[in-house]
């Protein structure tokens, strides 16, 4: 992998997850705004910005093919719409700490499933590093307990977070980060609006107050438009397994954001979790990833898939 490209991917993934981690703190400013209507507005505004950039982009036009539209719709339905639905309803049955702990396992799932999708074996040091990152993220989230329904909804949010990355992988080589971000956000907006209409009826949208407008603007431009572009660019440069390590930074950046806004102060668990996440990311990024050609996946009925050992 080109060193400059790898460094750009690392910087992009880290920045994207830091921005996403600020979502929880900023969302407090729009807590009184209809949830699904607010999310629909967030993705609609982001899609408009991204589509405008697509229009100004000088690269050759690439209109999605039927299969790519299907993948984009699945990405929007799971990674954006369903993820938000699960998060909203999970908070009724369990604590944010539990939700954060479950979602913190994203690096492990990406470290295992991501390479298999690319027809290469998972790399043992990356998987072990992902476990360290997940432990640190869970510690920073506060762990916690959950009801059965709350746990299922948290697992649904985890599935949505995983689909947000994995469903984009086959789309990025031809469409690129810009178009994948624009089309997925554009498809998610009407999905969330439909859920909001069922749940809230005519109250799904209203004129926001000043602080709400600022919060929605931040979520639309920073957390969605910029973070999506950075994340999808990093996926193409690092692969889902190595890029996924940075997902553990979400609860850490959430702690930083709450401190910056004067809402809370970090405790020993927050600091210990941040240290584990940092250590896991550093070790995982140093691991040598076995390329597809060097580690083909045996077809069903042959030898079982084993972890490829990388060197730190």
C-alpha positions as a LaTeX table, in Angstrom:
\begin{tabular}{lrrr}
\hline
Residue & $x$ (\AA) & $y$ (\AA) & $z$ (\AA) \\
\hline
Unk1 & 0.00 & 0.00 & 0.00 \\
Unk2 & 1.29 & 3.48 & $-0.86$ \\
Unk3 & 2.54 & 5.14 & 2.34 \\
Unk4 & 0.97 & 8.52 & 1.57 \\
Unk5 & $-2.35$ & 6.89 & 0.73 \\
Unk6 & $-2.21$ & 4.88 & 3.95 \\
Unk7 & $-1.46$ & 7.97 & 6.02 \\
Unk8 & $-4.29$ & 9.85 & 4.34 \\
Unk9 & $-6.62$ & 6.95 & 5.11 \\
Unk10 & $-5.58$ & 6.91 & 8.77 \\
Unk11 & $-6.06$ & 10.65 & 9.11 \\
Unk12 & $-9.42$ & 10.48 & 7.37 \\
Unk13 & $-10.72$ & 7.55 & 9.42 \\
Unk14 & $-9.60$ & 9.10 & 12.69 \\
Unk15 & $-11.13$ & 12.47 & 11.86 \\
Unk16 & $-14.37$ & 10.92 & 10.63 \\
Unk17 & $-14.86$ & 8.88 & 13.80 \\
Unk18 & $-13.96$ & 11.85 & 15.98 \\
Unk19 & $-16.65$ & 13.89 & 14.25 \\
Unk20 & $-19.19$ & 11.08 & 14.58 \\
Unk21 & $-18.34$ & 10.81 & 18.28 \\
Unk22 & $-19.39$ & 14.43 & 18.77 \\
Unk23 & $-22.90$ & 13.51 & 17.60 \\
Unk24 & $-24.17$ & 12.53 & 21.06 \\
Unk25 & $-23.15$ & 15.81 & 22.70 \\
Unk26 & $-24.47$ & 17.96 & 19.85 \\
Unk27 & $-27.71$ & 15.98 & 19.70 \\
Unk28 & $-28.53$ & 17.35 & 23.15 \\
Unk29 & $-29.19$ & 20.70 & 21.46 \\
Unk30 & $-32.00$ & 19.18 & 19.37 \\
Unk31 & $-33.43$ & 16.82 & 22.00 \\
Unk32 & $-36.84$ & 18.53 & 21.81 \\
Unk33 & $-37.04$ & 18.40 & 18.02 \\
Unk34 & $-38.98$ & 15.45 & 16.47 \\
Unk35 & $-36.34$ & 12.73 & 16.25 \\
Unk36 & $-37.05$ & 11.15 & 12.88 \\
Unk37 & $-37.97$ & 14.44 & 11.25 \\
Unk38 & $-34.68$ & 15.88 & 12.45 \\
Unk39 & $-32.73$ & 12.93 & 11.07 \\
Unk40 & $-34.58$ & 13.19 & 7.75 \\
Unk41 & $-33.66$ & 16.89 & 7.55 \\
Unk42 & $-30.06$ & 16.07 & 8.46 \\
Unk43 & $-29.65$ & 13.56 & 5.62 \\
Unk44 & $-31.64$ & 15.64 & 3.11 \\
Unk45 & $-29.42$ & 18.69 & 3.66 \\
Unk46 & $-26.28$ & 16.56 & 3.48 \\
Unk47 & $-27.50$ & 14.93 & 0.26 \\
Unk48 & $-28.17$ & 18.32 & $-1.34$ \\
Unk49 & $-24.67$ & 19.53 & $-0.47$ \\
Unk50 & $-23.06$ & 16.33 & $-1.71$ \\
Unk51 & $-25.09$ & 16.26 & $-4.92$ \\
Unk52 & $-24.06$ & 19.84 & $-5.60$ \\
Unk53 & $-20.43$ & 18.83 & $-5.21$ \\
Unk54 & $-21.07$ & 15.86 & $-7.53$ \\
Unk55 & $-22.47$ & 18.28 & $-10.08$ \\
Unk56 & $-19.30$ & 20.40 & $-9.85$ \\
Unk57 & $-17.01$ & 17.36 & $-9.88$ \\
Unk58 & $-14.97$ & 17.15 & $-13.08$ \\
Unk59 & $-14.49$ & 13.39 & $-12.99$ \\
Unk60 & $-16.49$ & 11.33 & $-15.50$ \\
Unk61 & $-20.14$ & 10.86 & $-14.54$ \\
Unk62 & $-20.88$ & 7.46 & $-13.02$ \\
Unk63 & $-24.58$ & 6.73 & $-12.68$ \\
Unk64 & $-25.22$ & 3.70 & $-10.45$ \\
Unk65 & $-26.13$ & 0.45 & $-12.15$ \\
Unk66 & $-29.22$ & $-1.52$ & $-10.99$ \\
Unk67 & $-27.16$ & $-3.72$ & $-8.65$ \\
Unk68 & $-25.44$ & $-0.64$ & $-7.22$ \\
Unk69 & $-28.79$ & 1.07 & $-6.63$ \\
Unk70 & $-29.87$ & $-2.02$ & $-4.70$ \\
Unk71 & $-26.73$ & $-1.89$ & $-2.57$ \\
Unk72 & $-27.17$ & 1.85 & $-1.99$ \\
Unk73 & $-30.78$ & 1.32 & $-0.93$ \\
Unk74 & $-29.72$ & $-1.47$ & 1.43 \\
Unk75 & $-26.95$ & 0.75 & 2.83 \\
Unk76 & $-29.38$ & 3.62 & 3.41 \\
Unk77 & $-32.03$ & 1.35 & 4.92 \\
Unk78 & $-29.67$ & $-0.42$ & 7.33 \\
Unk79 & $-26.64$ & 1.76 & 7.96 \\
Unk80 & $-28.58$ & 5.04 & 8.16 \\
Unk81 & $-32.34$ & 4.62 & 8.69 \\
Unk82 & $-32.49$ & 1.37 & 10.70 \\
Unk83 & $-29.44$ & 2.37 & 12.72 \\
Unk84 & $-31.16$ & 5.56 & 13.85 \\
Unk85 & $-34.46$ & 3.77 & 14.54 \\
Unk86 & $-32.72$ & 1.16 & 16.68 \\
Unk87 & $-30.79$ & 3.80 & 18.62 \\
Unk88 & $-33.91$ & 5.86 & 19.34 \\
Unk89 & $-35.98$ & 2.93 & 20.57 \\
Unk90 & $-33.09$ & 1.26 & 22.41 \\
Unk91 & $-32.75$ & 4.29 & 24.68 \\
Unk92 & $-36.23$ & 3.50 & 26.02 \\
Unk93 & $-35.15$ & 0.09 & 27.33 \\
Unk94 & $-31.50$ & 0.44 & 28.17 \\
Unk95 & $-28.79$ & 2.93 & 29.00 \\
Unk96 & $-26.64$ & 4.80 & 26.50 \\
Unk97 & $-23.67$ & 3.02 & 28.09 \\
Unk98 & $-25.01$ & $-0.37$ & 27.08 \\
Unk99 & $-25.77$ & 0.80 & 23.55 \\
Unk100 & $-22.28$ & 2.24 & 23.26 \\
Unk101 & $-20.71$ & $-0.96$ & 24.57 \\
Unk102 & $-22.54$ & $-3.13$ & 22.03 \\
Unk103 & $-21.70$ & $-0.82$ & 19.14 \\
Unk104 & $-18.09$ & $-0.75$ & 20.36 \\
Unk105 & $-17.70$ & $-4.28$ & 18.99 \\
Unk106 & $-17.85$ & $-2.89$ & 15.42 \\
Unk107 & $-14.03$ & $-3.10$ & 15.00 \\
Unk108 & $-14.11$ & $-6.85$ & 15.74 \\
Unk109 & $-16.86$ & $-7.53$ & 13.21 \\
Unk110 & $-15.15$ & $-5.47$ & 10.52 \\
Unk111 & $-11.79$ & $-7.08$ & 11.27 \\
Unk112 & $-13.26$ & $-10.54$ & 10.63 \\
Unk113 & $-16.02$ & $-10.03$ & 8.05 \\
Unk114 & $-14.34$ & $-7.27$ & 6.02 \\
Unk115 & $-11.43$ & $-9.40$ & 4.77 \\
Unk116 & $-13.72$ & $-12.34$ & 4.01 \\
Unk117 & $-15.80$ & $-10.08$ & 1.75 \\
Unk118 & $-12.60$ & $-9.18$ & $-0.08$ \\
Unk119 & $-11.70$ & $-12.90$ & $-0.35$ \\
Unk120 & $-8.72$ & $-12.79$ & 1.97 \\
Unk121 & $-8.18$ & $-14.22$ & 5.41 \\
Unk122 & $-8.55$ & $-12.06$ & 8.53 \\
Unk123 & $-5.16$ & $-11.04$ & 9.93 \\
Unk124 & $-4.67$ & $-12.20$ & 13.50 \\
Unk125 & $-2.90$ & $-9.06$ & 14.84 \\
Unk126 & $-5.67$ & $-6.85$ & 13.39 \\
Unk127 & $-8.38$ & $-9.02$ & 14.97 \\
Unk128 & $-6.63$ & $-9.00$ & 18.35 \\
Unk129 & $-6.11$ & $-5.25$ & 18.09 \\
Unk130 & $-9.81$ & $-4.85$ & 17.30 \\
Unk131 & $-10.63$ & $-6.74$ & 20.51 \\
Unk132 & $-8.42$ & $-4.34$ & 22.47 \\
Unk133 & $-10.07$ & $-1.36$ & 20.77 \\
Unk134 & $-13.54$ & $-2.75$ & 21.50 \\
Unk135 & $-12.63$ & $-3.29$ & 25.16 \\
Unk136 & $-11.36$ & 0.25 & 25.44 \\
Unk137 & $-14.42$ & 1.66 & 23.70 \\
Unk138 & $-16.71$ & $-0.35$ & 25.96 \\
Unk139 & $-14.85$ & 0.89 & 29.03 \\
Unk140 & $-15.13$ & 4.49 & 27.86 \\
Unk141 & $-18.84$ & 3.95 & 27.19 \\
Unk142 & $-19.38$ & 2.84 & 30.77 \\
Unk143 & $-20.49$ & $-0.75$ & 30.08 \\
Unk144 & $-23.86$ & $-1.21$ & 31.83 \\
Unk145 & $-26.79$ & $-3.63$ & 31.85 \\
Unk146 & $-29.75$ & $-4.02$ & 29.53 \\
Unk147 & $-33.17$ & $-5.60$ & 29.14 \\
Unk148 & $-33.59$ & $-8.29$ & 26.50 \\
Unk149 & $-35.40$ & $-5.88$ & 24.16 \\
Unk150 & $-32.85$ & $-3.15$ & 24.73 \\
Unk151 & $-30.05$ & $-5.57$ & 23.97 \\
Unk152 & $-31.74$ & $-6.73$ & 20.75 \\
Unk153 & $-32.20$ & $-3.14$ & 19.62 \\
Unk154 & $-28.57$ & $-2.40$ & 20.45 \\
Unk155 & $-27.55$ & $-5.40$ & 18.36 \\
Unk156 & $-29.71$ & $-4.01$ & 15.56 \\
Unk157 & $-27.80$ & $-0.73$ & 15.81 \\
Unk158 & $-24.56$ & $-2.71$ & 15.69 \\
Unk159 & $-25.74$ & $-4.44$ & 12.52 \\
Unk160 & $-26.60$ & $-1.09$ & 10.97 \\
Unk161 & $-23.19$ & 0.32 & 11.84 \\
Unk162 & $-21.48$ & $-2.69$ & 10.26 \\
Unk163 & $-23.63$ & $-2.46$ & 7.11 \\
Unk164 & $-22.77$ & 1.23 & 6.83 \\
Unk165 & $-19.20$ & 0.19 & 6.05 \\
Unk166 & $-19.41$ & $-3.26$ & 4.49 \\
Unk167 & $-22.16$ & $-2.47$ & 1.98 \\
Unk168 & $-20.11$ & 0.49 & 0.76 \\
Unk169 & $-16.99$ & $-1.58$ & 0.04 \\
Unk170 & $-18.15$ & $-2.97$ & $-3.36$ \\
Unk171 & $-19.53$ & 0.45 & $-4.35$ \\
Unk172 & $-16.45$ & 2.57 & $-3.71$ \\
Unk173 & $-14.13$ & 1.39 & $-6.54$ \\
Unk174 & $-16.49$ & 2.60 & $-9.29$ \\
Unk175 & $-18.68$ & 5.27 & $-7.67$ \\
Unk176 & $-16.16$ & 6.74 & $-5.23$ \\
Unk177 & $-16.72$ & 8.21 & $-1.73$ \\
Unk178 & $-18.53$ & 11.32 & $-2.98$ \\
Unk179 & $-21.28$ & 9.55 & $-4.89$ \\
Unk180 & $-21.74$ & 6.79 & $-2.34$ \\
Unk181 & $-22.18$ & 9.41 & 0.38 \\
Unk182 & $-24.57$ & 11.53 & $-1.70$ \\
Unk183 & $-26.81$ & 8.72 & $-2.95$ \\
Unk184 & $-27.04$ & 6.90 & 0.39 \\
Unk185 & $-27.93$ & 10.09 & 2.28 \\
Unk186 & $-30.50$ & 11.00 & $-0.38$ \\
Unk187 & $-32.14$ & 7.59 & $-0.09$ \\
Unk188 & $-32.15$ & 7.61 & 3.73 \\
Unk189 & $-33.98$ & 10.95 & 4.07 \\
Unk190 & $-37.39$ & 9.78 & 2.72 \\
Unk191 & $-37.08$ & 6.49 & 4.65 \\
Unk192 & $-36.68$ & 8.33 & 7.94 \\
Unk193 & $-39.41$ & 10.81 & 7.02 \\
Unk194 & $-41.78$ & 7.90 & 6.40 \\
Unk195 & $-40.98$ & 6.43 & 9.84 \\
Unk196 & $-41.52$ & 9.86 & 11.37 \\
Unk197 & $-44.89$ & 10.28 & 9.69 \\
Unk198 & $-46.06$ & 6.94 & 11.08 \\
Unk199 & $-44.80$ & 7.74 & 14.57 \\
Unk200 & $-45.42$ & 11.49 & 14.87 \\
Unk201 & $-47.92$ & 12.28 & 12.13 \\
Unk202 & $-48.05$ & 15.94 & 11.19 \\
Unk203 & $-45.68$ & 16.82 & 14.02 \\
Unk204 & $-42.77$ & 15.10 & 12.28 \\
Unk205 & $-41.41$ & 18.48 & 11.13 \\
Unk206 & $-41.56$ & 21.99 & 12.54 \\
Unk207 & $-39.59$ & 25.22 & 12.31 \\
Unk208 & $-36.47$ & 24.77 & 14.49 \\
Unk209 & $-35.37$ & 27.25 & 17.13 \\
Unk210 & $-32.01$ & 29.00 & 16.83 \\
Unk211 & $-30.03$ & 26.40 & 18.84 \\
Unk212 & $-31.86$ & 23.58 & 17.06 \\
Unk213 & $-31.01$ & 25.07 & 13.67 \\
Unk214 & $-27.35$ & 25.28 & 14.67 \\
Unk215 & $-27.41$ & 21.69 & 15.92 \\
Unk216 & $-29.09$ & 20.38 & 12.76 \\
Unk217 & $-26.63$ & 22.34 & 10.64 \\
Unk218 & $-23.68$ & 20.81 & 12.48 \\
Unk219 & $-25.09$ & 17.30 & 12.12 \\
Unk220 & $-25.81$ & 17.85 & 8.43 \\
Unk221 & $-22.53$ & 19.44 & 7.37 \\
Unk222 & $-19.94$ & 18.13 & 9.81 \\
Unk223 & $-21.18$ & 14.76 & 11.12 \\
Unk224 & $-22.81$ & 13.65 & 7.86 \\
Unk225 & $-21.31$ & 15.41 & 4.82 \\
Unk226 & $-17.68$ & 15.67 & 5.90 \\
Unk227 & $-17.50$ & 12.55 & 8.07 \\
Unk228 & $-19.13$ & 10.37 & 5.39 \\
Unk229 & $-16.65$ & 11.52 & 2.75 \\
Unk230 & $-13.65$ & 11.00 & 5.03 \\
Unk231 & $-14.83$ & 7.58 & 6.20 \\
Unk232 & $-15.61$ & 6.18 & 2.77 \\
Unk233 & $-12.33$ & 7.52 & 1.41 \\
Unk234 & $-10.51$ & 5.80 & 4.30 \\
Unk235 & $-12.33$ & 2.51 & 3.66 \\
Unk236 & $-10.99$ & 2.45 & 0.12 \\
Unk237 & $-7.44$ & 3.20 & 1.27 \\
Unk238 & $-7.17$ & 1.02 & 4.40 \\
Unk239 & $-9.76$ & $-1.69$ & 3.91 \\
Unk240 & $-12.67$ & $-2.28$ & 6.31 \\
Unk241 & $-10.61$ & $-4.24$ & 8.85 \\
Unk242 & $-7.94$ & $-1.59$ & 9.48 \\
Unk243 & $-10.28$ & 1.38 & 9.04 \\
Unk244 & $-12.70$ & $-0.28$ & 11.46 \\
Unk245 & $-10.16$ & 0.07 & 14.28 \\
Unk246 & $-10.91$ & 3.80 & 14.33 \\
Unk247 & $-14.59$ & 3.11 & 15.11 \\
Unk248 & $-13.45$ & 2.53 & 18.67 \\
Unk249 & $-12.63$ & 6.23 & 18.88 \\
Unk250 & $-16.32$ & 7.18 & 18.82 \\
Unk251 & $-16.98$ & 6.93 & 22.59 \\
Unk252 & $-13.60$ & 8.51 & 23.30 \\
Unk253 & $-14.39$ & 11.52 & 21.12 \\
Unk254 & $-17.86$ & 11.64 & 22.72 \\
Unk255 & $-16.16$ & 12.11 & 26.09 \\
Unk256 & $-13.91$ & 14.83 & 24.64 \\
Unk257 & $-16.92$ & 16.60 & 23.13 \\
Unk258 & $-18.86$ & 16.58 & 26.41 \\
Unk259 & $-15.82$ & 17.99 & 28.19 \\
Unk260 & $-15.34$ & 20.68 & 25.54 \\
Unk261 & $-18.99$ & 21.70 & 25.90 \\
Unk262 & $-18.67$ & 21.79 & 29.69 \\
Unk263 & $-21.19$ & 18.99 & 30.18 \\
Unk264 & $-18.98$ & 16.53 & 32.09 \\
Unk265 & $-15.45$ & 15.70 & 33.20 \\
Unk266 & $-13.57$ & 12.48 & 32.29 \\
Unk267 & $-13.11$ & 9.78 & 34.91 \\
Unk268 & $-10.60$ & 6.93 & 35.27 \\
Unk269 & $-12.70$ & 4.64 & 33.04 \\
Unk270 & $-12.78$ & 7.26 & 30.28 \\
Unk271 & $-9.03$ & 7.74 & 30.39 \\
Unk272 & $-8.32$ & 4.01 & 30.62 \\
Unk273 & $-10.66$ & 3.31 & 27.72 \\
Unk274 & $-8.98$ & 5.98 & 25.61 \\
Unk275 & $-5.57$ & 4.45 & 26.32 \\
Unk276 & $-6.77$ & 0.97 & 25.27 \\
Unk277 & $-8.29$ & 2.33 & 22.06 \\
Unk278 & $-5.09$ & 4.17 & 21.17 \\
Unk279 & $-2.95$ & 1.10 & 21.86 \\
Unk280 & $-5.20$ & $-1.17$ & 19.81 \\
Unk281 & $-5.27$ & 1.20 & 16.84 \\
Unk282 & $-1.48$ & 1.60 & 16.80 \\
Unk283 & $-0.78$ & $-2.14$ & 16.96 \\
Unk284 & $-3.49$ & $-2.98$ & 14.40 \\
Unk285 & $-2.24$ & $-0.45$ & 11.87 \\
Unk286 & 1.30 & $-1.82$ & 12.13 \\
Unk287 & 0.14 & $-5.33$ & 11.25 \\
Unk288 & 0.99 & $-6.61$ & 7.79 \\
Unk289 & $-2.22$ & $-7.41$ & 5.90 \\
Unk290 & $-2.03$ & $-10.48$ & 3.66 \\
Unk291 & $-3.19$ & $-9.50$ & 0.13 \\
Unk292 & $-5.94$ & $-11.34$ & $-1.70$ \\
Unk293 & $-3.55$ & $-13.08$ & $-4.09$ \\
Unk294 & $-1.44$ & $-14.43$ & $-1.24$ \\
Unk295 & $-4.31$ & $-15.83$ & 0.78 \\
Unk296 & $-7.22$ & $-17.11$ & $-1.30$ \\
Unk297 & $-10.27$ & $-18.39$ & 0.52 \\
Unk298 & $-10.84$ & $-22.11$ & 0.04 \\
Unk299 & $-14.24$ & $-23.00$ & $-1.40$ \\
Unk300 & $-16.79$ & $-24.78$ & 0.81 \\
Unk301 & $-15.94$ & $-28.37$ & 1.55 \\
Unk302 & $-12.17$ & $-27.89$ & 1.63 \\
Unk303 & $-9.83$ & $-26.92$ & 4.46 \\
Unk304 & $-11.33$ & $-24.59$ & 7.09 \\
Unk305 & $-10.50$ & $-20.89$ & 7.02 \\
Unk306 & $-7.68$ & $-19.98$ & 9.37 \\
Unk307 & $-6.36$ & $-16.64$ & 10.55 \\
Unk308 & $-3.38$ & $-15.36$ & 8.60 \\
Unk309 & $-0.62$ & $-14.23$ & 10.92 \\
Unk310 & 0.72 & $-10.75$ & 10.27 \\
Unk311 & 3.86 & $-9.19$ & 11.71 \\
Unk312 & 3.57 & $-6.21$ & 13.99 \\
\hline
\end{tabular}
